[in-house]
mmCIF file of C-alpha atoms and ligand atoms in Angstrom:
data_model
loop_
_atom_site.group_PDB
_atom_site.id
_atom_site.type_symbol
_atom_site.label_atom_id
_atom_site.label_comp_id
_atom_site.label_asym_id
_atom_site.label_seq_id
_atom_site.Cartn_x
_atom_site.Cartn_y
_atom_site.Cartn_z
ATOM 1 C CA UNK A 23 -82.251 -1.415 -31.551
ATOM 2 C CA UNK A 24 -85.330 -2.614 -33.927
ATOM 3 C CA UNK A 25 -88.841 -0.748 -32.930
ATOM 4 C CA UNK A 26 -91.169 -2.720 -32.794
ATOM 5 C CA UNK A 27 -93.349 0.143 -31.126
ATOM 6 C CA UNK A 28 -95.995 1.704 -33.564
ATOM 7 C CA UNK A 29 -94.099 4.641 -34.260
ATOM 8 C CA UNK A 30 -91.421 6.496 -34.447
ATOM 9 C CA UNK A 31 -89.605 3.664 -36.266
ATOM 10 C CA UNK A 32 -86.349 1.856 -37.218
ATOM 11 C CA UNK A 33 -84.682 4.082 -39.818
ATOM 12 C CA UNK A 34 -83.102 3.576 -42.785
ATOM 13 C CA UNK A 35 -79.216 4.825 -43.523
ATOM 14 C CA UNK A 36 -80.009 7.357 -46.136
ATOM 15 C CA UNK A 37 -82.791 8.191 -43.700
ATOM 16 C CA UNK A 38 -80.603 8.807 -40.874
ATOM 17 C CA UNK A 39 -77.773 10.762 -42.713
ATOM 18 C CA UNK A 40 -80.185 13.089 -43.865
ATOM 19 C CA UNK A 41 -81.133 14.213 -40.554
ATOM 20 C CA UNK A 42 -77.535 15.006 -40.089
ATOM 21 C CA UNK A 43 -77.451 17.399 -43.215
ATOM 22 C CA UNK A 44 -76.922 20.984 -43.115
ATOM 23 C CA UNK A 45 -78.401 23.386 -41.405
ATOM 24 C CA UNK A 46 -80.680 25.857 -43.207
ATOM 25 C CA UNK A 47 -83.004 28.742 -42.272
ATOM 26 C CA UNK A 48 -86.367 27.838 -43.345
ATOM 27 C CA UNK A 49 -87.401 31.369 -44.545
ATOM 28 C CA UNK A 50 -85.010 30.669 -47.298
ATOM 29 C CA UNK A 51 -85.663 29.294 -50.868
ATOM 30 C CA UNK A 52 -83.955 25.922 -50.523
ATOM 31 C CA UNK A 53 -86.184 25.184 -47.795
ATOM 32 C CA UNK A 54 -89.488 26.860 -49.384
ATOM 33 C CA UNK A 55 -88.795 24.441 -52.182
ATOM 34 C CA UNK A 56 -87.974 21.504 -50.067
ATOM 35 C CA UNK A 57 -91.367 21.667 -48.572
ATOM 36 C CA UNK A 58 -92.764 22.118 -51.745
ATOM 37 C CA UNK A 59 -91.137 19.153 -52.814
ATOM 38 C CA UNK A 60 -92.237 17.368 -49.832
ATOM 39 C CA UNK A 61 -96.002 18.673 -49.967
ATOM 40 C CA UNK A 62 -95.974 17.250 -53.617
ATOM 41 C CA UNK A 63 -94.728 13.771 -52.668
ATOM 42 C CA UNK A 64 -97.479 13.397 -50.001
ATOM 43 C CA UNK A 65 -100.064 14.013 -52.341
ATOM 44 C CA UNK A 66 -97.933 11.054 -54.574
ATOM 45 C CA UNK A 67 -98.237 8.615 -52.076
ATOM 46 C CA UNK A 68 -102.547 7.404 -52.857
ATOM 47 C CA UNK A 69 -102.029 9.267 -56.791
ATOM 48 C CA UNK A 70 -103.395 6.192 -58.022
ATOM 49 C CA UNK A 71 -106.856 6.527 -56.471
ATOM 50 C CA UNK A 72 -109.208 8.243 -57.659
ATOM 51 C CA UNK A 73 -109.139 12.028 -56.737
ATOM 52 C CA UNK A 74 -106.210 11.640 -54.406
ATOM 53 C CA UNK A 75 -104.338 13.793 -56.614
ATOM 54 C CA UNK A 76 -106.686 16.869 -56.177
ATOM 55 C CA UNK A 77 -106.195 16.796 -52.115
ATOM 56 C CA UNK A 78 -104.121 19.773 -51.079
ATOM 57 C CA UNK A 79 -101.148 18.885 -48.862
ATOM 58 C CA UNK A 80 -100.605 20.706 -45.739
ATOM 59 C CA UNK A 81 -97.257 20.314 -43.818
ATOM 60 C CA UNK A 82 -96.909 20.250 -39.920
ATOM 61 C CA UNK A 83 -94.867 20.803 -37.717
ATOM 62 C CA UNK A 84 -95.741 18.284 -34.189
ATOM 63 C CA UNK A 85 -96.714 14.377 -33.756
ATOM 64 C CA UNK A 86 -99.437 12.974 -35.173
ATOM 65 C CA UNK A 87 -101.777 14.122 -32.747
ATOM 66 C CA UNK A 88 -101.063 17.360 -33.580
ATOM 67 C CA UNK A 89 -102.336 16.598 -37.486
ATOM 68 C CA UNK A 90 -105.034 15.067 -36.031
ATOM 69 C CA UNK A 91 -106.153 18.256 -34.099
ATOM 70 C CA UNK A 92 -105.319 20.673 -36.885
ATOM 71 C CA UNK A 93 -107.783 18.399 -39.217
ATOM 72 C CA UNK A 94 -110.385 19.151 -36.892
ATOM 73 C CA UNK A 95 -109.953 23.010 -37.076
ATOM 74 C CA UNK A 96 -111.833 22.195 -40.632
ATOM 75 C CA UNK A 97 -114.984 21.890 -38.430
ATOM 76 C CA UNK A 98 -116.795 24.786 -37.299
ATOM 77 C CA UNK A 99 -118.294 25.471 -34.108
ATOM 78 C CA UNK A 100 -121.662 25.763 -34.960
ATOM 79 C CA UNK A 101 -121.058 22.221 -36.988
ATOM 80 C CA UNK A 102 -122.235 18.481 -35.240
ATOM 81 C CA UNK A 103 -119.745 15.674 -35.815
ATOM 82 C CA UNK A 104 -120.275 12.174 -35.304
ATOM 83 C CA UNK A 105 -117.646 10.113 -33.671
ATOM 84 C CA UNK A 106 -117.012 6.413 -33.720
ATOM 85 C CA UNK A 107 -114.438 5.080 -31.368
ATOM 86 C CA UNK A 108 -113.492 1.561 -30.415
ATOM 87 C CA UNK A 109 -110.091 2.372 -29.248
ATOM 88 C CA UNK A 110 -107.798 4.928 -27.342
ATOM 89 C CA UNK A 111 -107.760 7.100 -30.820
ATOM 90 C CA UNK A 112 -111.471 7.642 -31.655
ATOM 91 C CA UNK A 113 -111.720 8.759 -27.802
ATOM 92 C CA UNK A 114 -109.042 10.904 -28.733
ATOM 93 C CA UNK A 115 -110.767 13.152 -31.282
ATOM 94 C CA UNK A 116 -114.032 13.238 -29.070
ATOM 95 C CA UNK A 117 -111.558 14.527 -26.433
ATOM 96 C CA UNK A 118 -110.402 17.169 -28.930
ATOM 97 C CA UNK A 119 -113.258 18.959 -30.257
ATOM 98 C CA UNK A 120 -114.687 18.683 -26.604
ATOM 99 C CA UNK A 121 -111.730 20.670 -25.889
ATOM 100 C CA UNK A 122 -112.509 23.082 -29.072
ATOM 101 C CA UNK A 123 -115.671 23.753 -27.810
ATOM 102 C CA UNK A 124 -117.225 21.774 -30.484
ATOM 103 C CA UNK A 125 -120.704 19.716 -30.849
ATOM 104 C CA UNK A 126 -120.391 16.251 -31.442
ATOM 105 C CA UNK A 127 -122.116 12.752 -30.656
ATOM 106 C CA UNK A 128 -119.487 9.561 -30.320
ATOM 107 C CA UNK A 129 -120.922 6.073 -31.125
ATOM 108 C CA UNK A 130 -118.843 3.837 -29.130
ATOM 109 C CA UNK A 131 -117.279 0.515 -29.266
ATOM 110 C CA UNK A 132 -115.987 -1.758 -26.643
ATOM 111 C CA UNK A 133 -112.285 -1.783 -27.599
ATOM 112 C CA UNK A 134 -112.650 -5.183 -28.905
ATOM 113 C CA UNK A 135 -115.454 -4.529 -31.250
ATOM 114 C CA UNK A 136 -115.987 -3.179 -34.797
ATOM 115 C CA UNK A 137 -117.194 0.214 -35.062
ATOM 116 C CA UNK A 138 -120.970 0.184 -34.802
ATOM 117 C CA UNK A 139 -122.040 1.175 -38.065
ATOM 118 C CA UNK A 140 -125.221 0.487 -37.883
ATOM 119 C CA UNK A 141 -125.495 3.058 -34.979
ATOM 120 C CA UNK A 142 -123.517 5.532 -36.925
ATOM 121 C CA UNK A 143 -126.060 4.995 -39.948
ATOM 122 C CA UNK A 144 -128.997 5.668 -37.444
ATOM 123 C CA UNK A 145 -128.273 8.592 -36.224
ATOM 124 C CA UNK A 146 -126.951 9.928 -40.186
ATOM 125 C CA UNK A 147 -130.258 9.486 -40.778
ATOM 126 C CA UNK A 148 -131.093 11.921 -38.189
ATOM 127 C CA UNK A 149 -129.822 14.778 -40.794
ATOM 128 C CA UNK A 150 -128.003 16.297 -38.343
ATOM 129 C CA UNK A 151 -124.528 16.066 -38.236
ATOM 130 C CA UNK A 152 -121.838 17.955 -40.649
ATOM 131 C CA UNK A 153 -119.338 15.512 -40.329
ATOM 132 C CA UNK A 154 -118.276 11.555 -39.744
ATOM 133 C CA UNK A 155 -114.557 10.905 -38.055
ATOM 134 C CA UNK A 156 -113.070 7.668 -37.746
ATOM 135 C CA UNK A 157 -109.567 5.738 -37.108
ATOM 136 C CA UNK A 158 -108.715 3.765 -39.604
ATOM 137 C CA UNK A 159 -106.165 1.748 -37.973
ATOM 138 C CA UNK A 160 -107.374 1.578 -34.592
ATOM 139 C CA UNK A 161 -103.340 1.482 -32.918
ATOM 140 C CA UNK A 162 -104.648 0.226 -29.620
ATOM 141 C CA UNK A 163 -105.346 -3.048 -31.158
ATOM 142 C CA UNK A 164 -104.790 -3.475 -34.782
ATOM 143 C CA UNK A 165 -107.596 -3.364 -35.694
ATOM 144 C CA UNK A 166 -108.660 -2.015 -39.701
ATOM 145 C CA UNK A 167 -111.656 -0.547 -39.557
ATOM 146 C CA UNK A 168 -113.919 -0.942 -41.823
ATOM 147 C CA UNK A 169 -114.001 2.561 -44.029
ATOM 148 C CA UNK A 170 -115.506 0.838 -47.261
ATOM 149 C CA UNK A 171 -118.833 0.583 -44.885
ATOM 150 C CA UNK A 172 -118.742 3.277 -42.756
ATOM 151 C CA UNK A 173 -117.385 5.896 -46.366
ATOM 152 C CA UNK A 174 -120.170 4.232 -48.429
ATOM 153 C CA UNK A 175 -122.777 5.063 -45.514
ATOM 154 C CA UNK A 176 -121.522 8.599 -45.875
ATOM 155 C CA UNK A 177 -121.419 8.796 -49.382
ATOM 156 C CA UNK A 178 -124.912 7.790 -49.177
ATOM 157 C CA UNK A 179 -125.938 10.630 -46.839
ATOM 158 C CA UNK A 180 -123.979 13.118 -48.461
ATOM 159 C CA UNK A 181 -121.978 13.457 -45.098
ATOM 160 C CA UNK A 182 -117.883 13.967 -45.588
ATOM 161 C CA UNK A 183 -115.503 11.675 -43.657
ATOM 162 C CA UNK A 184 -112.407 13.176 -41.824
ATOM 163 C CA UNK A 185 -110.277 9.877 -41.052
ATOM 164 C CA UNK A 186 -107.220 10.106 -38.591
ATOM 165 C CA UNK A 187 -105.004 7.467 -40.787
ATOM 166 C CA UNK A 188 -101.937 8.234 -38.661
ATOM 167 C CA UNK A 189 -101.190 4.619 -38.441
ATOM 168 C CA UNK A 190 -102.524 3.387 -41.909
ATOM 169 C CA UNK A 191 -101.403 6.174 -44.361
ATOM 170 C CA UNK A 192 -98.678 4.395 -46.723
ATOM 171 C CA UNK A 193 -99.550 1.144 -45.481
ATOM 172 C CA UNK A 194 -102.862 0.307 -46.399
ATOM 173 C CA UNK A 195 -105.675 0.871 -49.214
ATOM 174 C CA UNK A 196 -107.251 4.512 -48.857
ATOM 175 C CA UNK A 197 -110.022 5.178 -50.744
ATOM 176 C CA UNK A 198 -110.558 9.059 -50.906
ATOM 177 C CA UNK A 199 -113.439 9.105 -53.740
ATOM 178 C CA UNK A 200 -115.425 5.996 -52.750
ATOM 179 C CA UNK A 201 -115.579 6.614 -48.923
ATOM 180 C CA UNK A 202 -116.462 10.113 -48.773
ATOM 181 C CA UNK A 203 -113.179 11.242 -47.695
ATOM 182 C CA UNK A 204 -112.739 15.002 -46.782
ATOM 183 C CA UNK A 205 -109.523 14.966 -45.344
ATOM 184 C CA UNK A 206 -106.863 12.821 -43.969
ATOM 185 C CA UNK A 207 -104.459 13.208 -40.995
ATOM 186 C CA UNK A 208 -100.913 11.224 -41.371
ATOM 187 C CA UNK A 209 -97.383 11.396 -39.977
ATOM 188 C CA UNK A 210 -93.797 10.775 -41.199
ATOM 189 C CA UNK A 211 -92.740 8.801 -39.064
ATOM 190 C CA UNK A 212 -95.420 5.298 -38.866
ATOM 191 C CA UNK A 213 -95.383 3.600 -41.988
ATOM 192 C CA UNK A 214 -93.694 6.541 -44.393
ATOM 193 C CA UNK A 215 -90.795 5.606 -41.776
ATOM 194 C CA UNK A 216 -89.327 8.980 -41.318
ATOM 195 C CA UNK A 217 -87.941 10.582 -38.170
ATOM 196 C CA UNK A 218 -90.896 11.951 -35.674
ATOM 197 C CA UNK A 219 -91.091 15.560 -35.651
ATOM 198 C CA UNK A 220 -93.222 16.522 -38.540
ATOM 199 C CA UNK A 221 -97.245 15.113 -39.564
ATOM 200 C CA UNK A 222 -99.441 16.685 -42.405
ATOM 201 C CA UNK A 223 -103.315 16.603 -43.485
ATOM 202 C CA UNK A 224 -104.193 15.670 -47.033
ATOM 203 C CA UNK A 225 -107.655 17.629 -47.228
ATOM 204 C CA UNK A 226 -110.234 18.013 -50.088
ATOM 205 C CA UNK A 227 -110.701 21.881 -51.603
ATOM 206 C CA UNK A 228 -113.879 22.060 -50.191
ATOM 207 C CA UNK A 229 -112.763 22.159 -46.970
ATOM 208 C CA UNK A 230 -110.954 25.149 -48.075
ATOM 209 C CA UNK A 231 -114.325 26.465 -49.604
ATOM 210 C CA UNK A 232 -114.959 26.705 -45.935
ATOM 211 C CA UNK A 233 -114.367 29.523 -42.993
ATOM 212 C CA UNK A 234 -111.561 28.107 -40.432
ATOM 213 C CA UNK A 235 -112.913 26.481 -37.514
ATOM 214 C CA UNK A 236 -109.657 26.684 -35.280
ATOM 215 C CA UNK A 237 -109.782 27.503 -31.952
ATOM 216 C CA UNK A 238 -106.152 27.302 -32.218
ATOM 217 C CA UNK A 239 -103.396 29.478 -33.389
ATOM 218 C CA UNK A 240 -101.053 26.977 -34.615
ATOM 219 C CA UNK A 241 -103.597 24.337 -35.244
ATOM 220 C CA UNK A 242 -105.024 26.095 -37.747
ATOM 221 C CA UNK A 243 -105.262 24.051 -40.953
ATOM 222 C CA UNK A 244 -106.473 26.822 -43.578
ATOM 223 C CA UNK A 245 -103.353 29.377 -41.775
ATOM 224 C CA UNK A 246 -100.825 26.207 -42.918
ATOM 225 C CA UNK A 247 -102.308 26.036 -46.079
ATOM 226 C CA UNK A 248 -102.774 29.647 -47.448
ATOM 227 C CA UNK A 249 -99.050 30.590 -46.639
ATOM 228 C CA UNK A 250 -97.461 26.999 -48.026
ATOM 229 C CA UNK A 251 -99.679 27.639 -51.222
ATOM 230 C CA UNK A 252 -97.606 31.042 -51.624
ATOM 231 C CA UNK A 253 -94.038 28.659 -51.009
ATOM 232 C CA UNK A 254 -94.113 29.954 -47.430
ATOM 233 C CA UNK A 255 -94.891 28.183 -43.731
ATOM 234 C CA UNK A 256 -96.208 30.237 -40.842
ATOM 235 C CA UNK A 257 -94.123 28.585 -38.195
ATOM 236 C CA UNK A 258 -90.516 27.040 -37.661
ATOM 237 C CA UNK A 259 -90.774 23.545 -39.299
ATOM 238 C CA UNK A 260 -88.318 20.891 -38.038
ATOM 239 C CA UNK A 261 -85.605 21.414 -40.919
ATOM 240 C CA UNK A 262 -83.749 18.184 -40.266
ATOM 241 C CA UNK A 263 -86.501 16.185 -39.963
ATOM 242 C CA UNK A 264 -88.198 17.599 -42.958
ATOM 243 C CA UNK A 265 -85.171 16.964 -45.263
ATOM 244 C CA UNK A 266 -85.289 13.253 -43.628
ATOM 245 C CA UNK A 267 -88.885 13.020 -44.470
ATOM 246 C CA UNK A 268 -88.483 13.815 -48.142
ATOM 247 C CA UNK A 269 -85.719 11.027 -48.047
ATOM 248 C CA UNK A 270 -88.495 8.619 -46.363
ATOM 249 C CA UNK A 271 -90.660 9.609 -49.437
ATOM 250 C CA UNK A 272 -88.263 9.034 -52.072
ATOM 251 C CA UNK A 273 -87.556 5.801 -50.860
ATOM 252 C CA UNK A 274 -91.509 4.951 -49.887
ATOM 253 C CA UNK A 275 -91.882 5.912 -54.137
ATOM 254 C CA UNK A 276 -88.375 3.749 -55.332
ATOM 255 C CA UNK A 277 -89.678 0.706 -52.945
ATOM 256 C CA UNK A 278 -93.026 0.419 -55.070
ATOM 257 C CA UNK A 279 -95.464 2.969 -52.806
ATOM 258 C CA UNK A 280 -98.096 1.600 -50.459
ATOM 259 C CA UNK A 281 -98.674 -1.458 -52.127
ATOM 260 C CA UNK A 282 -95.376 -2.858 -51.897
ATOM 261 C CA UNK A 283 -95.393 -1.758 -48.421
ATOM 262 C CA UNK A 284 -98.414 -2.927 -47.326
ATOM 263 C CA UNK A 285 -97.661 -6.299 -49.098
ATOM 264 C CA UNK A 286 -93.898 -6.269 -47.099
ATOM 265 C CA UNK A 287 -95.878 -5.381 -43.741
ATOM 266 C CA UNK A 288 -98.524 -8.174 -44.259
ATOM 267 C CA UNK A 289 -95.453 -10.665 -44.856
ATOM 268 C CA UNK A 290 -93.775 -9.853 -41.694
ATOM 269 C CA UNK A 291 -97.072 -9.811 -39.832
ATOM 270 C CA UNK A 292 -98.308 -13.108 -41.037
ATOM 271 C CA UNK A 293 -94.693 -14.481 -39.890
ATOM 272 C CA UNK A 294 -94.758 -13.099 -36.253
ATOM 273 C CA UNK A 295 -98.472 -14.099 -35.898
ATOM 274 C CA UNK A 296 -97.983 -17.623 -37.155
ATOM 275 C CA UNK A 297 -94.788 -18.332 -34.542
ATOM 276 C CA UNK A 298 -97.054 -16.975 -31.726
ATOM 277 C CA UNK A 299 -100.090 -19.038 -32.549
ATOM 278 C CA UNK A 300 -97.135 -21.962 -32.685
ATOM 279 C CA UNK A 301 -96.090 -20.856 -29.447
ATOM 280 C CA UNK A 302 -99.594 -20.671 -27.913
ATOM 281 C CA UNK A 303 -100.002 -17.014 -27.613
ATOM 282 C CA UNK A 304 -104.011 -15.985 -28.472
ATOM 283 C CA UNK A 305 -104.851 -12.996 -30.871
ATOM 284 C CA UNK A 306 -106.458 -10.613 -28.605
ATOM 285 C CA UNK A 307 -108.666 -10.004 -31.815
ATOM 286 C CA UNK A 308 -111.192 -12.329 -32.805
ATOM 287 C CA UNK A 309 -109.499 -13.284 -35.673
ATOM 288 C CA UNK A 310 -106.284 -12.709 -38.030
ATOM 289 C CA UNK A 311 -108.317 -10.702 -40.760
ATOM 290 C CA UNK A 312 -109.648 -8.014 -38.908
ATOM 291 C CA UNK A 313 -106.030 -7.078 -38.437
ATOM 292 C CA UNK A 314 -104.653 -4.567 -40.388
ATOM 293 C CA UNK A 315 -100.867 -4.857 -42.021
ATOM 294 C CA UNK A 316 -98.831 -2.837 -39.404
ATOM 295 C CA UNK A 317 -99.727 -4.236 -35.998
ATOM 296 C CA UNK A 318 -101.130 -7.198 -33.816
ATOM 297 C CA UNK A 319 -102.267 -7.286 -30.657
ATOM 298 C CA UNK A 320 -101.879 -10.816 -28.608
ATOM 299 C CA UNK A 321 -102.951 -11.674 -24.861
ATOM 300 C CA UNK A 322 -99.933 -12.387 -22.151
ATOM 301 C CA UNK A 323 -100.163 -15.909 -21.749
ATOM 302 C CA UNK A 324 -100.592 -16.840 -18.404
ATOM 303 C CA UNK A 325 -97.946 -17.009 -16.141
ATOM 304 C CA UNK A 326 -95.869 -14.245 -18.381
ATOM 305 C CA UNK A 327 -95.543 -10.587 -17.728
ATOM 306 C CA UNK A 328 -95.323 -8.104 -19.964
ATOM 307 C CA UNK A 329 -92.453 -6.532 -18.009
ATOM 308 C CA UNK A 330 -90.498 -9.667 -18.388
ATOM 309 C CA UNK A 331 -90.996 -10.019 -22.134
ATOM 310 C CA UNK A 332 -90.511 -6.604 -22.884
ATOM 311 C CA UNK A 333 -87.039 -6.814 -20.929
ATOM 312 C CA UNK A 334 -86.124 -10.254 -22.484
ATOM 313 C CA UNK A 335 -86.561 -8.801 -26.050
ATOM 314 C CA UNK A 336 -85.100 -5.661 -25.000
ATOM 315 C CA UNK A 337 -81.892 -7.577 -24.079
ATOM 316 C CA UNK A 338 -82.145 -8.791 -27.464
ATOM 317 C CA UNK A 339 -82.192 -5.448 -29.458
ATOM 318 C CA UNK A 340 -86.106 -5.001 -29.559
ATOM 319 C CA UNK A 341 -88.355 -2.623 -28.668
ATOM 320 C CA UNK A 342 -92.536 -4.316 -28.263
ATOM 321 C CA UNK A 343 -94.864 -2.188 -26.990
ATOM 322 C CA UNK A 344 -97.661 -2.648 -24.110
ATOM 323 C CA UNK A 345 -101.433 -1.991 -24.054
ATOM 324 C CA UNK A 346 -102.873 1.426 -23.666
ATOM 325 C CA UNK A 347 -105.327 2.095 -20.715
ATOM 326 C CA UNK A 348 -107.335 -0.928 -19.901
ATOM 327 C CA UNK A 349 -105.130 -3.006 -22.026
ATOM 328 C CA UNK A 350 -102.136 -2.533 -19.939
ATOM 329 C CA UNK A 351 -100.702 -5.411 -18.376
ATOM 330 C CA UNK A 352 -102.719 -7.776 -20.040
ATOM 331 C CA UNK A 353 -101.917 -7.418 -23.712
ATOM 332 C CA UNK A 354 -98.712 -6.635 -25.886
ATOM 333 C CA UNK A 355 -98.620 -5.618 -29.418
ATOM 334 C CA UNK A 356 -95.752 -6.169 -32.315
ATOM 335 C CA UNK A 357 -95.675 -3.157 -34.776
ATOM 336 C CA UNK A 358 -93.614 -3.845 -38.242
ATOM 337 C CA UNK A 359 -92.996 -0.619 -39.407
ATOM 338 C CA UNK A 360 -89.516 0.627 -40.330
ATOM 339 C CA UNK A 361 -86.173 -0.601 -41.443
ATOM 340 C CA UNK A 362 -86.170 -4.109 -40.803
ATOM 341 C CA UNK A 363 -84.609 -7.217 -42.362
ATOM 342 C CA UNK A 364 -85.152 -11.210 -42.756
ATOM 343 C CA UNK A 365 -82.512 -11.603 -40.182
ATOM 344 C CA UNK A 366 -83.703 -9.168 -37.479
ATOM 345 C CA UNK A 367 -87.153 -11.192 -38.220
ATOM 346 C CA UNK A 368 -85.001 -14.434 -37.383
ATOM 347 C CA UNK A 369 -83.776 -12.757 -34.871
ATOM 348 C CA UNK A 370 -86.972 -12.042 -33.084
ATOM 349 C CA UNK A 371 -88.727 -15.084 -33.475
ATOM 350 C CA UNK A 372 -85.761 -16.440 -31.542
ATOM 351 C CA UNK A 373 -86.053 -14.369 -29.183
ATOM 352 C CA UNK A 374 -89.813 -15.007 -28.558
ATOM 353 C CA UNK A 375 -89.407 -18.995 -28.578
ATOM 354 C CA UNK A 376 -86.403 -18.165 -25.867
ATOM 355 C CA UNK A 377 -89.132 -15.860 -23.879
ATOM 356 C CA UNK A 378 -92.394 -17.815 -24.289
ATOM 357 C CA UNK A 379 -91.861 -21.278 -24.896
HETATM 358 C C1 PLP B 419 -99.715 7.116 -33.371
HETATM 359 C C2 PLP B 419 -101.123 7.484 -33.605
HETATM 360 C C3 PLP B 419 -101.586 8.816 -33.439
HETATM 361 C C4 PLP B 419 -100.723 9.956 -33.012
HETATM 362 O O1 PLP B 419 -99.811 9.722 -32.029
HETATM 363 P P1 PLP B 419 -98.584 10.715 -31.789
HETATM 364 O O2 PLP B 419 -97.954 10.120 -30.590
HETATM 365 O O3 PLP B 419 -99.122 12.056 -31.566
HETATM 366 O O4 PLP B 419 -97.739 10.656 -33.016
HETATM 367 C C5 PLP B 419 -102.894 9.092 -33.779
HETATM 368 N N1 PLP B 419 -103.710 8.137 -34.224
HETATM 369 C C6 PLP B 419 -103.310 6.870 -34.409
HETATM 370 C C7 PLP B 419 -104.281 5.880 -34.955
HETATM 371 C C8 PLP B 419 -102.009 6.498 -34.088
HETATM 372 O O5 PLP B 419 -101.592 5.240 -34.269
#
């Protein structure tokens, strides 16, 4: 089966077979070093921006959401954030330090919109907020936000930026000094294309400089960080799926990094979008270049249902995914993350003429 899903994703052999290695204890010293290993390689991934290479790596175990959450234990309760959200995600961290018990204001965007900077810049102005957190790939519909306007706005005010780059980190541009960035959430398993199971924050020292502001016990990013800066984790990682997230790394690094990766993900995108737009199928976006690399969104075309496509491709070995909330029914989205070849590409776009046209 090929995912087309955004996340987890197709994997590779070597990928695969490492999850199948051998079992270890992970109080032992080949697995101390393995996330040490690991921790280093994250850090490797944006070590040609500026900066990058002073974040400190923190290891999770738990989805995405769960690096997400532990990020936000950097913020203390007596601290004011300032959310923007045009999508499922930016509601999502709103939701979360509502749930920690933490101040915040969210600047919202009809899913279909760009983040209002603007608004965000307004209230900035205000002097009172401690923090900025955005998406940068908004999942629920492809959308790359724009962090070069909404970092440089924070740069101005002297404001960090905490950016959940769960489905962007490894497969697009992040710029850590430029935008402000504070700290980064990220997974193994979107465009690093490991196994799901294990997610990490890349955060600045300063956040560090910092008393925690978890509400949590295990999502507690400064916990994670002290004991894996002594070679140690607090918790049970996933062993298996750490050893196959190293692999994912090694190969993300042999492959050519982000870049090439981004570059592969745009080529694959640019296909699938151009046989759609062939086959009359509408960008739910308002146009191809607000799109990031690893997903598109596209409206059903009348007279189709999603159900129908999803089972027709399905029949045919791939996975698409549907809209979130209000989207559902009405939109489906093509993700291009993970193992997959020219042919399953030829593949697919056979299938879709076969379904659509
Ligand atoms: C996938 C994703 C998440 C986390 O989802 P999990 O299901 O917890 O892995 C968070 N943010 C974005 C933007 C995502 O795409």
């Amino acid at each position: 089966m090929i995912l087309l899903n955004p996340g987890p994703v197709t994997l590779t052999a070597r990928v695969r077979a490492a999850l199948a290695g051998e079992d270890v204890c992970h109080r032992e010293p080949e697995f101390k070093a393995l996330v040490g290993r690991v921790r280093e390689k994250i850090a490797r991934v944006y070590g040609d921006q500026p900066s990058a290479g002073t974040f400190v790596p923190v290891l999770l175990g738990g989805s995405g959401t769960a690096a997400v959450e532990t990020m936000l234990s950097a913020i203390g309760s007596n601290e004011n954030s300032l959310v923007l959200a045009n999508g499922v995600y930016g509601e999502r961290m709103a939701a979360m330090l509502k749930a920690q018990g933490k101040r915040y204001e969210i600047v919202s965007s009809p899913w279909t919109s760009t983040m209002d900077i603007a608004a965000a810049e307004k209230a900035l102005g205000t002097g009172s907020f401690t923090h900025v957190l955005a998406v940068h790939h908004e999942t629920t519909t492809g959308r790359r936000n724009d962090l070069a306007a909404l970092g440089a706005v924070c740069k101005k005010v002297g404001v960090p930026l905490l950016v959940d780059a769960v489905s962007s980190f490894a497969g697009e541009e992040i710029r850590f000094e430029e935008w402000n960035v504070e700290a980064v959430a990220g997974t193994a398993n979107k465009c690093v294309h490991g196994a799901p199971g294990v997610s990490f924050v890349l955060a600045s020292e300063s956040v560090f400089a910092r008393p925690s502001g978890a509400t949590s016990v295990y999502l507690d990013l400064h916990r994670h960080a002290v004991d894996q800066a002594k070679g140690s984790t607090p918790f049970t990682l996933p062993t298996h799926v750490t050893f196959a997230f190293e692999a994912a790394l090694d190969e993300l690094a042999a492959s050519g990094g982000w870049k090439s990766r981004h570059a592969a993900y745009v080529a694959r995108s640019s296909r699938i979008r151009a046989e759609l737009r062939a086959l009359g199928v509408d960008l739910l976006l308002e146009q191809e270049s607000v799109y990031g690399a690893t997903l598109t969104s596209f409206r059903m075309p009348a007279g189709k249902t999603y159900d129908a496509l999803h089972a027709h491709l399905k029949q045919d070995g791939f996975v698409i995914y549907a809209g979130q909330g209000k989207f559902d029914g009405s939109i489906f989205r093509i993700a291009v993350m993970g193992e997959i070849t020219e042919r399953d590409l030829d593949r697919l776009v056979g299938s879709l003429r076969v379904a659509l046209g």
